Coordinates of C-alpha atoms in Angstrom, one line a residue:
M248 CA -26.9 24.6 -35.9
E249 CA -30.0 23.1 -33.7
S250 CA -27.8 21.4 -31.5
K251 CA -25.5 24.0 -30.9
L252 CA -28.4 26.3 -29.8
R253 CA -30.0 23.6 -27.3
N254 CA -26.6 23.4 -25.5
A255 CA -26.0 27.1 -25.4
S256 CA -29.8 27.1 -23.5
L257 CA -28.5 24.4 -21.0
P258 CA -27.9 26.3 -17.5
V259 CA -24.3 27.1 -16.8
W260 CA -23.8 24.7 -13.4
I261 CA -25.2 21.5 -16.1
L262 CA -22.5 22.5 -18.4
L263 CA -19.7 22.8 -15.5
W264 CA -20.9 19.7 -14.2
A265 CA -20.9 17.6 -17.4
A266 CA -17.0 19.0 -18.0
L267 CA -15.8 17.9 -14.6
P268 CA -13.6 14.5 -15.0
A269 CA -15.5 11.3 -13.6
L270 CA -14.9 10.9 -10.0
P271 CA -12.4 7.6 -9.0
A272 CA -14.6 4.7 -7.7
S273 CA -14.8 4.1 -3.8
V274 CA -13.7 0.7 -2.8
E275 CA -14.3 -0.3 0.9
I276 CA -11.6 -2.9 2.6
V277 CA -12.6 -5.1 4.7
G278 CA -11.3 -8.6 6.4
M279 CA -9.0 -9.6 9.3
L280 CA -5.5 -9.2 10.8
Q281 CA -4.7 -12.2 12.5
N282 CA -1.4 -14.7 13.3
V283 CA -1.0 -17.9 11.5
E284 CA -3.2 -19.8 14.7
G285 CA -6.3 -17.7 13.6
V286 CA -5.8 -15.3 16.9
P287 CA -7.0 -11.9 16.2
L288 CA -4.1 -8.8 16.3
S289 CA -4.1 -5.8 16.9
G290 CA -2.0 -3.3 14.4
T291 CA -1.9 -0.7 11.8
I292 CA -3.1 -0.8 8.1
T293 CA -1.5 1.7 5.8
V294 CA -2.7 2.4 2.5
I295 CA -0.3 3.8 -0.6
Q296 CA -2.5 5.2 -3.2
E297 CA 0.0 5.5 -6.4
G298 CA -1.0 7.0 -9.5
T299 CA -1.4 10.9 -10.5
R300 CA -2.4 11.8 -6.8
F301 CA 0.4 9.8 -4.4
S302 CA -0.8 9.6 -0.5
V303 CA 0.1 7.7 2.4
T304 CA -2.5 7.0 5.1
S305 CA -2.5 4.8 8.5
H306 CA -5.4 3.0 10.3
E307 CA -5.6 1.3 13.4
V308 CA -7.0 -1.9 13.4
E309 CA -10.5 -2.2 14.9
E310 CA -11.3 -4.8 18.2
G311 CA -11.2 -8.1 17.4
G312 CA -8.6 -8.0 14.7
R313 CA -11.1 -6.1 12.1
V314 CA -10.4 -4.1 9.5
H315 CA -12.2 -2.1 7.6
I316 CA -11.2 1.2 5.5
A317 CA -13.0 3.4 2.6
S318 CA -10.7 4.7 0.3
D319 CA -10.5 5.0 -3.5
A320 CA -8.8 3.3 -6.3
E321 CA -7.9 5.9 -8.8
G322 CA -4.2 4.3 -8.8
E323 CA -3.1 1.2 -7.7
L324 CA -3.5 0.6 -3.2
V325 CA -0.7 -1.3 -1.8
I326 CA -2.3 -2.2 1.9
H327 CA 0.4 -3.0 4.7
A328 CA -0.5 -4.8 7.6
A329 CA 2.0 -4.9 11.0
S330 CA 1.4 -5.8 14.2
P331 CA 4.2 -5.8 16.9
R332 CA 6.1 -9.1 17.3
H333 CA 5.1 -10.1 14.0
A334 CA 6.7 -9.9 10.3
S335 CA 4.4 -7.1 7.8
A336 CA 2.3 -8.8 4.9
E337 CA 1.1 -6.7 1.8
R338 CA -1.8 -6.9 -0.6
V339 CA -2.2 -5.0 -3.8
I340 CA -5.6 -3.9 -5.3
P341 CA -5.6 -3.0 -8.8
A342 CA -6.4 0.6 -10.1
G343 CA -10.1 1.1 -10.7
T344 CA -11.2 -1.0 -8.3
A345 CA -14.6 -0.5 -7.0
G346 CA -16.9 -1.7 -4.3
V347 CA -16.3 -4.1 -1.4
V348 CA -13.0 -5.7 -1.2
E349 CA -12.1 -8.8 0.9
T350 CA -8.7 -9.6 1.9
D351 CA -7.3 -11.2 5.7
F352 CA -3.9 -10.6 6.6
V353 CA -2.4 -13.4 8.3
L354 CA 1.1 -12.4 9.8
P355 CA 3.8 -14.7 10.7
L356 CA 5.2 -14.8 14.2
G357 CA 8.7 -12.3 14.0
Q358 CA 12.0 -13.0 16.3
D359 CA 15.4 -11.5 16.6
A360 CA 18.3 -12.5 14.6
Q361 CA 21.9 -11.4 14.8
V362 CA 23.7 -11.0 11.7
R363 CA 27.3 -9.7 11.0
V364 CA 28.7 -8.4 8.1
V365 CA 32.7 -9.1 7.4
D366 CA 35.3 -8.2 5.3
A367 CA 36.7 -10.7 2.6
Q368 CA 39.5 -11.5 5.8
G369 CA 36.7 -12.3 8.2
R370 CA 37.0 -9.1 9.9
G371 CA 33.8 -7.8 11.5
V372 CA 33.2 -4.2 9.6
P373 CA 31.7 -1.6 12.0
G374 CA 29.2 1.3 10.8
A375 CA 27.2 -0.9 8.1
A376 CA 23.8 0.3 7.6
V377 CA 21.7 -3.1 7.5
R378 CA 18.1 -3.2 6.7
V379 CA 15.5 -6.7 6.1
R380 CA 13.7 -6.5 3.4
Y381 CA 11.1 -9.4 2.4
H382 CA 11.1 -10.7 -1.0
E383 CA 7.9 -12.8 -1.6
P384 CA 6.9 -13.0 -5.2
D385 CA 3.7 -10.9 -4.3
R386 CA 5.6 -8.0 -2.6
P387 CA 4.9 -5.3 -4.9
R388 CA 8.5 -2.8 -5.3
R389 CA 6.5 0.9 -3.9
R390 CA 8.2 4.3 -3.2
V391 CA 7.9 3.8 0.7
A392 CA 9.9 1.6 3.1
F393 CA 8.1 -0.3 5.6
D394 CA 9.2 -3.3 7.7
H395 CA 12.6 -2.8 9.6
E396 CA 14.2 0.4 10.3
E397 CA 17.8 -0.1 9.5
G398 CA 20.3 -0.2 12.2
L399 CA 24.2 -0.2 12.3
T400 CA 26.9 -2.7 12.7
D401 CA 28.6 -2.5 15.5
G402 CA 32.7 -2.1 16.7
D403 CA 32.6 -6.2 15.4
G404 CA 30.3 -5.8 12.2
R405 CA 27.0 -7.4 14.5
L406 CA 24.0 -6.1 14.4
L407 CA 20.4 -7.8 16.3
L408 CA 17.7 -7.7 13.8
R409 CA 13.9 -7.2 15.4
D410 CA 11.0 -9.1 14.6
V411 CA 12.4 -11.1 11.6
G412 CA 9.5 -12.9 10.0
V413 CA 9.7 -17.2 10.8
G414 CA 9.3 -19.1 7.4
V415 CA 9.5 -15.6 5.4
P416 CA 11.3 -15.4 2.6
F417 CA 14.1 -12.0 2.9
V418 CA 17.0 -10.6 2.1
V419 CA 19.5 -8.2 4.2
D420 CA 20.6 -5.3 2.2
V421 CA 23.8 -3.6 3.5
L422 CA 25.6 -0.4 2.8
A423 CA 29.3 -0.3 4.3
P424 CA 31.7 2.5 4.2
H425 CA 33.8 2.6 1.6
Y426 CA 32.2 -0.7 0.0
P427 CA 29.5 -1.4 -2.6
P428 CA 26.4 -1.7 -1.8
V429 CA 25.9 -5.2 -1.0
S430 CA 22.5 -8.0 -0.8
S431 CA 22.2 -11.3 0.3
G432 CA 21.0 -14.2 -0.8
R433 CA 17.7 -15.4 -0.3
M434 CA 17.2 -16.4 3.2
Q435 CA 14.6 -18.1 5.5
L436 CA 14.6 -18.6 9.3
A437 CA 12.9 -21.4 10.8
A438 CA 11.7 -20.8 14.5
G439 CA 14.4 -20.7 17.3
Q440 CA 17.3 -19.7 14.6
T441 CA 18.5 -16.7 15.6
E442 CA 21.8 -16.6 14.0
M443 CA 22.2 -15.6 10.1
E444 CA 25.0 -16.3 8.0
D445 CA 27.8 -14.0 7.8
I446 CA 27.3 -11.2 4.8
V447 CA 30.7 -11.3 3.2
L448 CA 31.9 -7.9 1.9
E449 CA 34.5 -9.2 -1.0
E450 CA 36.0 -6.1 -2.0
R451 CA 36.2 -2.2 -1.3
G452 CA 34.9 0.2 -4.0
A453 CA 36.0 2.6 -6.0
E454 CA 36.9 6.4 -4.7
V455 CA 35.9 8.9 -7.4
V456 CA 38.0 12.8 -6.8
A457 CA 36.4 15.3 -8.1
E458 CA 38.2 18.8 -8.4
V459 CA 36.0 21.8 -8.7
V460 CA 37.5 24.9 -10.2
D461 CA 36.5 28.4 -12.5
R462 CA 37.8 28.9 -15.5
E463 CA 41.2 30.3 -14.2
D464 CA 41.7 27.2 -12.1
S465 CA 40.8 28.9 -8.8
P466 CA 38.9 26.3 -6.5
L467 CA 35.4 26.6 -6.0
G468 CA 34.3 25.5 -2.4
G469 CA 30.7 24.7 -1.4
A470 CA 29.7 23.6 -4.9
W471 CA 27.7 20.7 -5.0
V472 CA 28.5 17.9 -6.6
T473 CA 26.7 14.7 -7.9
L474 CA 27.9 11.4 -9.0
L475 CA 25.7 8.7 -10.4
A476 CA 27.0 5.2 -10.8
D477 CA 25.2 3.3 -13.7
P478 CA 23.5 0.4 -11.9
A479 CA 23.0 -1.8 -15.0
G480 CA 25.2 -4.7 -13.2
L481 CA 23.1 -4.5 -9.9
K482 CA 21.9 -8.5 -9.1
D483 CA 18.4 -8.9 -9.2
E484 CA 18.2 -10.0 -5.4
A485 CA 19.4 -6.3 -5.1
R486 CA 16.4 -4.3 -6.8
G487 CA 14.0 -2.6 -4.9
S488 CA 16.9 -1.8 -1.8
W489 CA 16.2 1.3 0.1
L490 CA 19.9 1.5 0.6
H491 CA 21.3 0.7 -2.4
H492 CA 20.4 3.8 -3.9
R493 CA 22.7 5.8 -1.8
A494 CA 26.1 4.4 -3.5
F495 CA 24.7 4.9 -6.7
R496 CA 23.9 8.8 -6.2
Q497 CA 25.9 10.5 -4.1
R498 CA 25.6 14.3 -3.4
K499 CA 28.4 16.1 -1.8
A500 CA 29.4 20.0 -1.3
A501 CA 33.1 20.8 -2.0
S502 CA 35.4 21.8 0.7
D503 CA 37.3 25.2 0.8
L504 CA 39.8 23.9 -1.8
G505 CA 37.0 22.7 -4.2
A506 CA 37.6 19.0 -3.7
V507 CA 34.9 16.3 -3.5
R508 CA 35.4 12.5 -2.4
F509 CA 32.8 9.7 -3.1
T510 CA 33.5 6.6 -1.9
G511 CA 32.2 3.1 -2.0
V512 CA 31.1 3.9 -5.7
P513 CA 30.0 0.6 -7.9
A514 CA 32.6 0.1 -10.2
G515 CA 31.5 0.7 -14.1
R516 CA 30.2 3.9 -15.5
V517 CA 30.1 6.9 -13.9
I518 CA 29.1 10.7 -14.3
V519 CA 30.3 13.1 -12.3
R520 CA 28.0 16.2 -12.8
L521 CA 28.3 19.9 -11.3
N522 CA 24.9 22.1 -11.8
A523 CA 26.7 25.5 -12.6
A524 CA 24.9 29.0 -13.2
D525 CA 25.6 28.4 -16.9
G526 CA 24.5 24.9 -17.1
V527 CA 25.8 21.6 -16.6
I528 CA 29.0 20.9 -16.3
E529 CA 29.9 16.7 -16.6
E530 CA 32.5 14.3 -16.9
R531 CA 32.0 10.4 -17.8
A532 CA 34.7 7.7 -16.7
I533 CA 34.9 4.2 -15.7
A534 CA 35.5 3.6 -11.8
V535 CA 37.5 0.6 -10.8
A536 CA 36.9 -0.9 -7.6
G537 CA 39.6 -0.6 -5.0
Q538 CA 41.2 2.6 -7.2
E539 CA 41.0 6.1 -6.9
L540 CA 39.2 8.0 -10.5
R541 CA 40.2 12.1 -10.3
V542 CA 38.1 14.2 -12.6
T543 CA 38.1 18.1 -13.0
L544 CA 35.1 19.8 -13.2
R545 CA 35.5 23.3 -14.9
A546 CA 33.1 26.0 -14.5
P547 CA 32.6 28.5 -17.2
R548 CA 32.6 31.5 -15.0

């Protein structure tokens, strides 16, 4: 009882202060941004804050290639360094780190390189989305895409990729119309090597056609339908891609006739789902490469 009386006599502001959560420890990131020859570079440092508070902030490198950033490490920090005509680099600072963290970023030179996407007969595949993804063992998986902006192949299946790192392992992710997503094996270019191996799309994906109707079998135009494909068969080199999710989760509105067509669906188990006013209606099935699968979604009203 004596202890309770003593606490009750404390000023209200002290009690409120004691109840506040501890502030995250501050961290100071210092270092240099330079090329492989030790020459300072200009560029941008991006800090990705993970944890309960997700944020992304960008900072220009100071004169002489100096990096000086104040932050906190409530959650894991991913530090991404980029400079024109160079491949990027990243570092991870564990959650809870405090004080001064010294880290230098050494960026390899980048060069333009051409890639070609072809079908099983060697013909160029136009309109394929392509993205380079660096794949060193210490690269973290994250919720923000950096590195190269994706491009689309031309009528002959060709695309010029800008600033691909020299001597840096990477994979190339491809998502082409009517094909399931594909990732190349791990590649690495030497200085002056500006042609990559062709990326071959072996087989077309499945097509899933959903018919959306009401309980009187009248078409429901404009209804939104989601297709979910099972990623269990995704190869290790494809995990972490910023393209492939578009094939494994597709969402479209039904036409006036109540029809929805999904193409390039990866083979395997699929869920076709309609979010209706009375709940979720879904059908489960097996999609087969190169074949058409038809399902009916009947809304209760």
